GROMACS .gro file of C-alpha atoms in nm:
model
  429
    1UNK     CA    1  13.366  -0.419 -17.300
    2UNK     CA    2  13.639  -0.158 -17.286
    3UNK     CA    3  13.954  -0.214 -17.092
    4UNK     CA    4  14.034   0.034 -16.825
    5UNK     CA    5  14.373  -0.030 -16.666
    6UNK     CA    6  14.529   0.245 -16.457
    7UNK     CA    7  14.872   0.095 -16.422
    8UNK     CA    8  14.986   0.234 -16.096
    9UNK     CA    9  15.299   0.026 -16.051
   10UNK     CA   10  15.653   0.136 -16.114
   11UNK     CA   11  15.743  -0.160 -16.337
   12UNK     CA   12  15.626  -0.081 -16.683
   13UNK     CA   13  15.525  -0.387 -16.896
   14UNK     CA   14  15.686  -0.234 -17.209
   15UNK     CA   15  16.030  -0.222 -17.061
   16UNK     CA   16  16.288  -0.436 -17.235
   17UNK     CA   17  16.469  -0.701 -17.033
   18UNK     CA   18  16.785  -0.493 -16.975
   19UNK     CA   19  16.591  -0.187 -16.861
   20UNK     CA   20  16.368  -0.402 -16.653
   21UNK     CA   21  16.666  -0.543 -16.457
   22UNK     CA   22  16.808  -0.195 -16.407
   23UNK     CA   23  16.473  -0.078 -16.276
   24UNK     CA   24  16.442  -0.361 -16.037
   25UNK     CA   25  16.782  -0.284 -15.892
   26UNK     CA   26  16.654   0.069 -15.819
   27UNK     CA   27  16.323  -0.038 -15.679
   28UNK     CA   28  16.411   0.051 -15.324
   29UNK     CA   29  16.505   0.405 -15.432
   30UNK     CA   30  16.179   0.426 -15.632
   31UNK     CA   31  15.984   0.312 -15.320
   32UNK     CA   32  16.141   0.586 -15.117
   33UNK     CA   33  16.049   0.843 -15.381
   34UNK     CA   34  15.687   0.728 -15.386
   35UNK     CA   35  15.669   0.734 -15.009
   36UNK     CA   36  15.805   1.098 -15.015
   37UNK     CA   37  15.524   1.195 -15.252
   38UNK     CA   38  15.271   1.036 -15.026
   39UNK     CA   39  15.420   1.206 -14.727
   40UNK     CA   40  15.401   1.545 -14.911
   41UNK     CA   41  15.025   1.482 -14.967
   42UNK     CA   42  14.986   1.398 -14.597
   43UNK     CA   43  15.167   1.705 -14.480
   44UNK     CA   44  14.950   1.926 -14.703
   45UNK     CA   45  14.734   2.057 -14.419
   46UNK     CA   46  15.006   2.171 -14.171
   47UNK     CA   47  15.208   2.315 -14.458
   48UNK     CA   48  14.909   2.519 -14.589
   49UNK     CA   49  14.828   2.633 -14.232
   50UNK     CA   50  15.175   2.781 -14.187
   51UNK     CA   51  15.094   3.047 -14.446
   52UNK     CA   52  14.756   3.102 -14.289
   53UNK     CA   53  14.917   3.140 -13.943
   54UNK     CA   54  15.133   3.424 -14.061
   55UNK     CA   55  14.827   3.625 -14.156
   56UNK     CA   56  14.646   3.541 -13.836
   57UNK     CA   57  14.949   3.635 -13.619
   58UNK     CA   58  14.989   3.962 -13.790
   59UNK     CA   59  14.620   4.036 -13.763
   60UNK     CA   60  14.641   3.970 -13.390
   61UNK     CA   61  14.925   4.220 -13.355
   62UNK     CA   62  14.722   4.508 -13.499
   63UNK     CA   63  14.546   4.773 -13.295
   64UNK     CA   64  14.203   4.704 -13.156
   65UNK     CA   65  14.055   4.961 -13.403
   66UNK     CA   66  14.220   4.789 -13.701
   67UNK     CA   67  14.107   4.448 -13.591
   68UNK     CA   68  13.753   4.568 -13.552
   69UNK     CA   69  13.751   4.685 -13.916
   70UNK     CA   70  13.887   4.348 -14.019
   71UNK     CA   71  13.639   4.137 -13.820
   72UNK     CA   72  13.492   3.991 -14.143
   73UNK     CA   73  13.834   3.929 -14.274
   74UNK     CA   74  13.915   3.734 -13.957
   75UNK     CA   75  13.608   3.526 -14.017
   76UNK     CA   76  13.727   3.471 -14.370
   77UNK     CA   77  14.059   3.340 -14.250
   78UNK     CA   78  13.883   3.092 -14.026
   79UNK     CA   79  13.691   2.982 -14.337
   80UNK     CA   80  14.025   2.936 -14.513
   81UNK     CA   81  14.130   2.705 -14.235
   82UNK     CA   82  13.815   2.502 -14.275
   83UNK     CA   83  13.877   2.472 -14.648
   84UNK     CA   84  14.232   2.346 -14.588
   85UNK     CA   85  14.092   2.087 -14.353
   86UNK     CA   86  13.837   1.972 -14.616
   87UNK     CA   87  14.112   1.953 -14.875
   88UNK     CA   88  14.318   1.736 -14.645
   89UNK     CA   89  14.013   1.505 -14.598
   90UNK     CA   90  13.994   1.452 -14.973
   91UNK     CA   91  14.369   1.386 -14.982
   92UNK     CA   92  14.317   1.112 -14.721
   93UNK     CA   93  14.056   0.963 -14.952
   94UNK     CA   94  14.299   0.982 -15.241
   95UNK     CA   95  14.558   0.791 -15.036
   96UNK     CA   96  14.318   0.554 -14.859
   97UNK     CA   97  14.430   0.234 -15.047
   98UNK     CA   98  14.799   0.325 -15.075
   99UNK     CA   99  14.800   0.178 -15.422
  100UNK     CA  100  15.173   0.216 -15.468
  101UNK     CA  101  15.331   0.139 -15.137
  102UNK     CA  102  15.193   0.124 -14.789
  103UNK     CA  103  15.288   0.383 -14.528
  104UNK     CA  104  15.608   0.317 -14.348
  105UNK     CA  105  15.418   0.332 -14.014
  106UNK     CA  106  15.058   0.357 -13.923
  107UNK     CA  107  14.924   0.507 -13.600
  108UNK     CA  108  14.607   0.421 -13.432
  109UNK     CA  109  14.442   0.753 -13.513
  110UNK     CA  110  14.614   0.808 -13.844
  111UNK     CA  111  14.288   0.830 -14.037
  112UNK     CA  112  14.144   1.098 -13.799
  113UNK     CA  113  14.428   1.350 -13.809
  114UNK     CA  114  14.711   1.475 -14.018
  115UNK     CA  115  14.995   1.222 -14.003
  116UNK     CA  116  15.266   1.492 -13.977
  117UNK     CA  117  15.296   1.788 -13.748
  118UNK     CA  118  15.654   1.856 -13.868
  119UNK     CA  119  15.796   1.839 -14.218
  120UNK     CA  120  15.839   1.469 -14.317
  121UNK     CA  121  16.195   1.351 -14.401
  122UNK     CA  122  16.319   1.459 -14.743
  123UNK     CA  123  16.008   1.658 -14.822
  124UNK     CA  124  16.091   1.996 -14.964
  125UNK     CA  125  15.900   2.313 -15.056
  126UNK     CA  126  15.889   2.206 -15.420
  127UNK     CA  127  15.714   1.886 -15.324
  128UNK     CA  128  15.457   2.079 -15.124
  129UNK     CA  129  15.400   2.311 -15.414
  130UNK     CA  130  15.333   2.011 -15.635
  131UNK     CA  131  15.085   1.875 -15.381
  132UNK     CA  132  14.894   2.205 -15.390
  133UNK     CA  133  14.917   2.226 -15.766
  134UNK     CA  134  14.762   1.881 -15.801
  135UNK     CA  135  14.446   2.007 -15.644
  136UNK     CA  136  14.425   2.273 -15.910
  137UNK     CA  137  14.480   2.022 -16.177
  138UNK     CA  138  14.196   1.806 -16.049
  139UNK     CA  139  13.973   2.110 -16.096
  140UNK     CA  140  14.115   2.162 -16.446
  141UNK     CA  141  14.070   1.804 -16.567
  142UNK     CA  142  13.771   1.669 -16.374
  143UNK     CA  143  13.534   1.946 -16.284
  144UNK     CA  144  13.278   2.148 -16.476
  145UNK     CA  145  13.478   2.457 -16.363
  146UNK     CA  146  13.769   2.337 -16.585
  147UNK     CA  147  13.554   2.291 -16.898
  148UNK     CA  148  13.669   2.613 -17.064
  149UNK     CA  149  14.036   2.537 -17.018
  150UNK     CA  150  13.980   2.185 -17.154
  151UNK     CA  151  13.795   2.332 -17.447
  152UNK     CA  152  14.099   2.554 -17.520
  153UNK     CA  153  14.356   2.287 -17.485
  154UNK     CA  154  14.207   1.950 -17.567
  155UNK     CA  155  13.946   2.016 -17.825
  156UNK     CA  156  14.194   2.127 -18.110
  157UNK     CA  157  14.385   1.806 -18.047
  158UNK     CA  158  14.073   1.581 -18.048
  159UNK     CA  159  13.923   1.756 -18.351
  160UNK     CA  160  14.246   1.702 -18.553
  161UNK     CA  161  14.269   1.336 -18.462
  162UNK     CA  162  13.905   1.279 -18.556
  163UNK     CA  163  13.961   1.461 -18.882
  164UNK     CA  164  14.263   1.247 -18.970
  165UNK     CA  165  14.130   0.919 -18.841
  166UNK     CA  166  13.768   0.956 -18.929
  167UNK     CA  167  13.530   0.718 -18.754
  168UNK     CA  168  13.372   0.615 -19.081
  169UNK     CA  169  13.702   0.529 -19.244
  170UNK     CA  170  13.883   0.343 -18.972
  171UNK     CA  171  13.822   0.070 -18.716
  172UNK     CA  172  13.891   0.310 -18.423
  173UNK     CA  173  13.989   0.036 -18.174
  174UNK     CA  174  14.285  -0.042 -18.406
  175UNK     CA  175  14.409   0.325 -18.396
  176UNK     CA  176  14.666   0.334 -18.118
  177UNK     CA  177  14.712   0.677 -17.957
  178UNK     CA  178  14.986   0.762 -17.701
  179UNK     CA  179  14.940   1.066 -17.478
  180UNK     CA  180  15.278   1.141 -17.307
  181UNK     CA  181  15.257   1.368 -17.006
  182UNK     CA  182  14.905   1.257 -16.950
  183UNK     CA  183  14.867   1.434 -16.618
  184UNK     CA  184  14.537   1.341 -16.465
  185UNK     CA  185  14.424   1.154 -16.774
  186UNK     CA  186  14.128   1.349 -16.907
  187UNK     CA  187  14.261   1.394 -17.261
  188UNK     CA  188  14.346   1.017 -17.276
  189UNK     CA  189  14.006   0.928 -17.140
  190UNK     CA  190  13.819   1.149 -17.386
  191UNK     CA  191  13.999   0.999 -17.686
  192UNK     CA  192  13.930   0.645 -17.555
  193UNK     CA  193  13.557   0.742 -17.514
  194UNK     CA  194  13.552   0.812 -17.890
  195UNK     CA  195  13.661   0.450 -17.946
  196UNK     CA  196  14.040   0.487 -18.007
  197UNK     CA  197  14.288   0.265 -17.823
  198UNK     CA  198  14.460   0.506 -17.591
  199UNK     CA  199  14.756   0.487 -17.365
  200UNK     CA  200  14.856   0.775 -17.128
  201UNK     CA  201  15.209   0.801 -16.992
  202UNK     CA  202  15.297   1.000 -16.679
  203UNK     CA  203  15.618   1.040 -16.492
  204UNK     CA  204  15.495   1.240 -16.186
  205UNK     CA  205  15.367   1.029 -15.900
  206UNK     CA  206  15.165   1.326 -15.777
  207UNK     CA  207  14.971   1.299 -16.100
  208UNK     CA  208  14.964   0.916 -16.103
  209UNK     CA  209  14.820   0.893 -15.745
  210UNK     CA  210  14.553   1.153 -15.816
  211UNK     CA  211  14.455   1.011 -16.152
  212UNK     CA  212  14.428   0.662 -16.010
  213UNK     CA  213  14.184   0.797 -15.756
  214UNK     CA  214  13.959   0.969 -16.015
  215UNK     CA  215  13.973   0.690 -16.275
  216UNK     CA  216  13.938   0.386 -16.045
  217UNK     CA  217  13.808   0.488 -15.703
  218UNK     CA  218  13.547   0.761 -15.757
  219UNK     CA  219  13.213   0.582 -15.785
  220UNK     CA  220  12.972   0.866 -15.883
  221UNK     CA  221  12.972   1.215 -16.027
  222UNK     CA  222  13.067   1.518 -15.818
  223UNK     CA  223  13.121   1.311 -15.510
  224UNK     CA  224  13.408   1.513 -15.368
  225UNK     CA  225  13.449   1.883 -15.296
  226UNK     CA  226  13.783   2.067 -15.323
  227UNK     CA  227  13.891   2.432 -15.261
  228UNK     CA  228  14.171   2.459 -15.524
  229UNK     CA  229  14.218   2.837 -15.482
  230UNK     CA  230  14.242   2.847 -15.103
  231UNK     CA  231  14.616   2.908 -15.129
  232UNK     CA  232  14.574   3.230 -15.326
  233UNK     CA  233  14.585   3.518 -15.078
  234UNK     CA  234  14.622   3.796 -15.332
  235UNK     CA  235  14.417   3.950 -15.622
  236UNK     CA  236  14.085   3.837 -15.467
  237UNK     CA  237  13.796   4.068 -15.544
  238UNK     CA  238  13.563   3.904 -15.292
  239UNK     CA  239  13.635   3.693 -14.994
  240UNK     CA  240  13.443   3.402 -15.142
  241UNK     CA  241  13.672   3.393 -15.448
  242UNK     CA  242  13.946   3.237 -15.236
  243UNK     CA  243  13.720   2.976 -15.082
  244UNK     CA  244  13.525   2.879 -15.395
  245UNK     CA  245  13.424   2.507 -15.393
  246UNK     CA  246  13.478   2.283 -15.692
  247UNK     CA  247  13.317   1.941 -15.720
  248UNK     CA  248  13.464   1.646 -15.900
  249UNK     CA  249  13.460   1.428 -16.095
  250UNK     CA  250  13.218   1.583 -16.341
  251UNK     CA  251  13.220   1.250 -16.522
  252UNK     CA  252  13.259   0.919 -16.336
  253UNK     CA  253  13.490   0.690 -16.551
  254UNK     CA  254  13.371   0.385 -16.356
  255UNK     CA  255  13.013   0.455 -16.458
  256UNK     CA  256  13.111   0.579 -16.808
  257UNK     CA  257  13.388   0.340 -16.924
  258UNK     CA  258  13.543   0.435 -17.258
  259UNK     CA  259  13.456   0.245 -17.576
  260UNK     CA  260  13.816   0.191 -17.667
  261UNK     CA  261  14.112   0.044 -17.469
  262UNK     CA  262  14.239   0.281 -17.199
  263UNK     CA  263  14.530   0.274 -16.966
  264UNK     CA  264  14.768   0.500 -16.783
  265UNK     CA  265  15.128   0.382 -16.754
  266UNK     CA  266  15.395   0.513 -16.517
  267UNK     CA  267  15.751   0.579 -16.639
  268UNK     CA  268  15.988   0.816 -16.809
  269UNK     CA  269  15.881   0.876 -17.170
  270UNK     CA  270  16.232   0.854 -17.314
  271UNK     CA  271  16.316   0.535 -17.127
  272UNK     CA  272  15.993   0.351 -17.182
  273UNK     CA  273  15.896   0.422 -17.541
  274UNK     CA  274  16.165   0.284 -17.766
  275UNK     CA  275  15.986   0.038 -18.000
  276UNK     CA  276  15.961   0.175 -18.353
  277UNK     CA  277  15.637   0.186 -18.554
  278UNK     CA  278  15.403   0.131 -18.257
  279UNK     CA  279  15.149   0.419 -18.251
  280UNK     CA  280  14.924   0.569 -18.514
  281UNK     CA  281  14.917   0.894 -18.325
  282UNK     CA  282  15.098   1.077 -18.051
  283UNK     CA  283  14.908   1.357 -17.885
  284UNK     CA  284  15.101   1.603 -17.660
  285UNK     CA  285  14.948   1.882 -17.460
  286UNK     CA  286  15.174   2.113 -17.248
  287UNK     CA  287  15.436   1.848 -17.273
  288UNK     CA  288  15.730   1.899 -17.518
  289UNK     CA  289  15.886   2.176 -17.313
  290UNK     CA  290  15.931   1.936 -17.019
  291UNK     CA  291  16.249   1.802 -17.179
  292UNK     CA  292  16.618   1.912 -17.113
  293UNK     CA  293  16.662   1.854 -17.485
  294UNK     CA  294  16.342   1.882 -17.685
  295UNK     CA  295  16.515   1.711 -17.980
  296UNK     CA  296  16.512   1.388 -17.778
  297UNK     CA  297  16.133   1.407 -17.749
  298UNK     CA  298  16.087   1.486 -18.113
  299UNK     CA  299  16.312   1.197 -18.230
  300UNK     CA  300  16.134   0.953 -17.995
  301UNK     CA  301  15.797   1.059 -18.116
  302UNK     CA  302  15.903   1.016 -18.479
  303UNK     CA  303  16.054   0.668 -18.407
  304UNK     CA  304  15.746   0.523 -18.232
  305UNK     CA  305  15.496   0.644 -18.496
  306UNK     CA  306  15.396   0.414 -18.774
  307UNK     CA  307  15.460   0.543 -19.128
  308UNK     CA  308  15.171   0.773 -19.210
  309UNK     CA  309  15.104   0.837 -18.840
  310UNK     CA  310  15.055   1.182 -18.692
  311UNK     CA  311  15.186   1.392 -18.406
  312UNK     CA  312  14.941   1.650 -18.272
  313UNK     CA  313  15.069   1.904 -18.025
  314UNK     CA  314  14.939   2.205 -17.834
  315UNK     CA  315  15.119   2.414 -17.571
  316UNK     CA  316  15.375   2.685 -17.503
  317UNK     CA  317  15.751   2.673 -17.489
  318UNK     CA  318  15.803   2.725 -17.123
  319UNK     CA  319  16.097   2.488 -17.100
  320UNK     CA  320  16.075   2.365 -16.739
  321UNK     CA  321  16.444   2.309 -16.686
  322UNK     CA  322  16.545   2.651 -16.804
  323UNK     CA  323  16.742   2.832 -16.527
  324UNK     CA  324  16.691   2.539 -16.285
  325UNK     CA  325  17.012   2.495 -16.073
  326UNK     CA  326  17.198   2.175 -16.161
  327UNK     CA  327  17.002   2.114 -16.482
  328UNK     CA  328  17.111   2.160 -16.843
  329UNK     CA  329  16.858   2.283 -17.091
  330UNK     CA  330  16.825   2.408 -17.448
  331UNK     CA  331  16.530   2.643 -17.535
  332UNK     CA  332  16.479   2.646 -17.915
  333UNK     CA  333  16.231   2.901 -18.060
  334UNK     CA  334  15.931   2.784 -18.260
  335UNK     CA  335  16.133   2.866 -18.582
  336UNK     CA  336  16.402   2.628 -18.460
  337UNK     CA  337  16.145   2.369 -18.361
  338UNK     CA  338  16.012   2.363 -18.714
  339UNK     CA  339  16.358   2.308 -18.854
  340UNK     CA  340  16.411   2.027 -18.599
  341UNK     CA  341  16.086   1.853 -18.694
  342UNK     CA  342  16.157   1.866 -19.065
  343UNK     CA  343  16.515   1.758 -19.018
  344UNK     CA  344  16.405   1.457 -18.819
  345UNK     CA  345  16.169   1.367 -19.109
  346UNK     CA  346  15.829   1.505 -19.018
  347UNK     CA  347  15.604   1.676 -19.266
  348UNK     CA  348  15.423   1.968 -19.108
  349UNK     CA  349  15.060   1.939 -19.209
  350UNK     CA  350  14.943   2.242 -19.029
  351UNK     CA  351  15.073   2.486 -18.766
  352UNK     CA  352  14.925   2.782 -18.576
  353UNK     CA  353  15.047   3.024 -18.316
  354UNK     CA  354  14.860   3.247 -18.079
  355UNK     CA  355  14.619   2.977 -17.948
  356UNK     CA  356  14.496   3.142 -17.634
  357UNK     CA  357  14.505   2.892 -17.351
  358UNK     CA  358  14.493   2.914 -16.975
  359UNK     CA  359  14.641   2.657 -16.734
  360UNK     CA  360  14.486   2.589 -16.385
  361UNK     CA  361  14.379   2.952 -16.354
  362UNK     CA  362  14.134   3.076 -16.079
  363UNK     CA  363  13.862   3.217 -16.307
  364UNK     CA  364  13.769   3.481 -16.044
  365UNK     CA  365  14.116   3.607 -15.978
  366UNK     CA  366  14.197   3.976 -16.052
  367UNK     CA  367  14.514   3.851 -16.226
  368UNK     CA  368  14.466   3.630 -16.532
  369UNK     CA  369  14.755   3.464 -16.714
  370UNK     CA  370  14.732   3.294 -17.052
  371UNK     CA  371  14.967   3.143 -17.309
  372UNK     CA  372  14.976   3.223 -17.674
  373UNK     CA  373  15.022   2.851 -17.744
  374UNK     CA  374  15.153   2.673 -18.044
  375UNK     CA  375  14.948   2.412 -18.231
  376UNK     CA  376  15.064   2.177 -18.504
  377UNK     CA  377  14.995   1.854 -18.683
  378UNK     CA  378  15.293   1.664 -18.819
  379UNK     CA  379  15.298   1.349 -19.025
  380UNK     CA  380  15.558   1.075 -19.052
  381UNK     CA  381  15.579   0.999 -19.427
  382UNK     CA  382  15.489   0.653 -19.547
  383UNK     CA  383  15.752   0.440 -19.721
  384UNK     CA  384  15.591   0.478 -20.067
  385UNK     CA  385  15.658   0.854 -20.060
  386UNK     CA  386  16.023   0.782 -19.969
  387UNK     CA  387  16.068   0.526 -20.234
  388UNK     CA  388  15.929   0.747 -20.508
  389UNK     CA  389  16.138   1.033 -20.380
  390UNK     CA  390  15.832   1.242 -20.376
  391UNK     CA  391  15.790   1.312 -20.015
  392UNK     CA  392  15.558   1.603 -19.983
  393UNK     CA  393  15.704   1.934 -19.862
  394UNK     CA  394  15.542   2.083 -19.556
  395UNK     CA  395  15.211   2.250 -19.643
  396UNK     CA  396  15.325   2.536 -19.427
  397UNK     CA  397  15.701   2.618 -19.433
  398UNK     CA  398  15.873   2.664 -19.098
  399UNK     CA  399  15.911   3.039 -19.154
  400UNK     CA  400  15.537   3.092 -19.216
  401UNK     CA  401  15.373   3.162 -18.873
  402UNK     CA  402  14.994   3.201 -18.886
  403UNK     CA  403  14.838   3.350 -18.582
  404UNK     CA  404  14.485   3.227 -18.492
  405UNK     CA  405  14.371   3.581 -18.428
  406UNK     CA  406  14.497   3.713 -18.761
  407UNK     CA  407  14.299   3.499 -19.003
  408UNK     CA  408  14.026   3.758 -19.041
  409UNK     CA  409  14.297   4.019 -19.120
  410UNK     CA  410  14.444   3.782 -19.379
  411UNK     CA  411  14.104   3.741 -19.550
  412UNK     CA  412  14.073   4.119 -19.562
  413UNK     CA  413  14.421   4.149 -19.720
  414UNK     CA  414  14.328   3.890 -19.980
  415UNK     CA  415  14.013   4.073 -20.063
  416UNK     CA  416  14.204   4.397 -20.106
  417UNK     CA  417  14.465   4.227 -20.330
  418UNK     CA  418  14.194   4.085 -20.547
  419UNK     CA  419  14.036   4.429 -20.587
  420UNK     CA  420  14.369   4.578 -20.685
  421UNK     CA  421  14.420   4.300 -20.947
  422UNK     CA  422  14.088   4.391 -21.107
  423UNK     CA  423  14.190   4.761 -21.113
  424UNK     CA  424  14.525   4.683 -21.280
  425UNK     CA  425  14.371   4.501 -21.576
  426UNK     CA  426  14.441   4.695 -21.896
  427UNK     CA  427  14.138   4.871 -22.033
  428UNK     CA  428  14.049   4.839 -22.405
  429UNK     CA  429  14.124   5.145 -22.610
   0.00000   0.00000   0.00000
């Protein structure tokens, strides 16, 4: 029987004694942070309705003739309000067991209304944006509507791991895979379903609370309905595009437990994962640019891999802390990243650029954004290569960038070169 343990507690079992003591001393501060996240979720409805009210108030100020022409639009805005209400009802379900910390106060009718009519203490606009974004990420990871995005982002990672750790060649339950920045846990879950021993790591309590709900509390497929695009007031071709319903989860993890060990652990990646030679594979998706200093991530990944283990990555270089007030950040290019990886000790087995990936996009929106993402597989050399002094050079040097959409063009160039070689052969006299 597979183990499914969504570790939704702030104390991480892998913490060493010194770090554990330091964490305990900050537990009160951590509790306040978690309460703030829960309060942000609970304030979702009133916050979303503030934006809706601006449109309604302006509509009411227009002339009677203009309002008559916009009668269907008025009806649409009422529908938006209903969708916000239904999203809030799902959020109440997500928080119903308060798996982290109980609410500071409970009121008699707290389950029948929004708990906050005014902004909760310490909750900022950024927190509310994360609450709204979490709904989009539920659609990305756990609905049929997100299948295409998952195909773009997760399939190359999964395929490379299966190619390297072939099911016929390995006892998969002994192959330990870590997924830092696991988000809502779908990539970790999919790998565990194949039989690998998988551990996801996530820092954001918005993600942890939502993933706990999907993984541990949803008891059948497509039980819940969300309206993830209801906050998008622009670039809508049809009124229905803003209020499209998305059902989740498309797969019920409780009914479909993975074959391999599976867990999600809370904590900061750099603080928690310090033990060398622990994982056979590290899989990162839209993660490495979340660091102030990406070198710290790369060094840590190298350290925790066993010799011969691989790091599989897909994503852009958005660099989340770039230009954020009060935060330091470096933003190396892909060329620099390759130099860093090889300097740390990795062998680059394969690398590609131009992998077209979308991230939590409304498929019906008139504006579509996508990344030309990077993909690579790196290997930590085994000690025998080091001892012989024959560590393989990277198969693709760091200054060779191969775009996914240029492979056909390369084949044409090779065919042309071959034809020219035939033409240049000296003819007998």
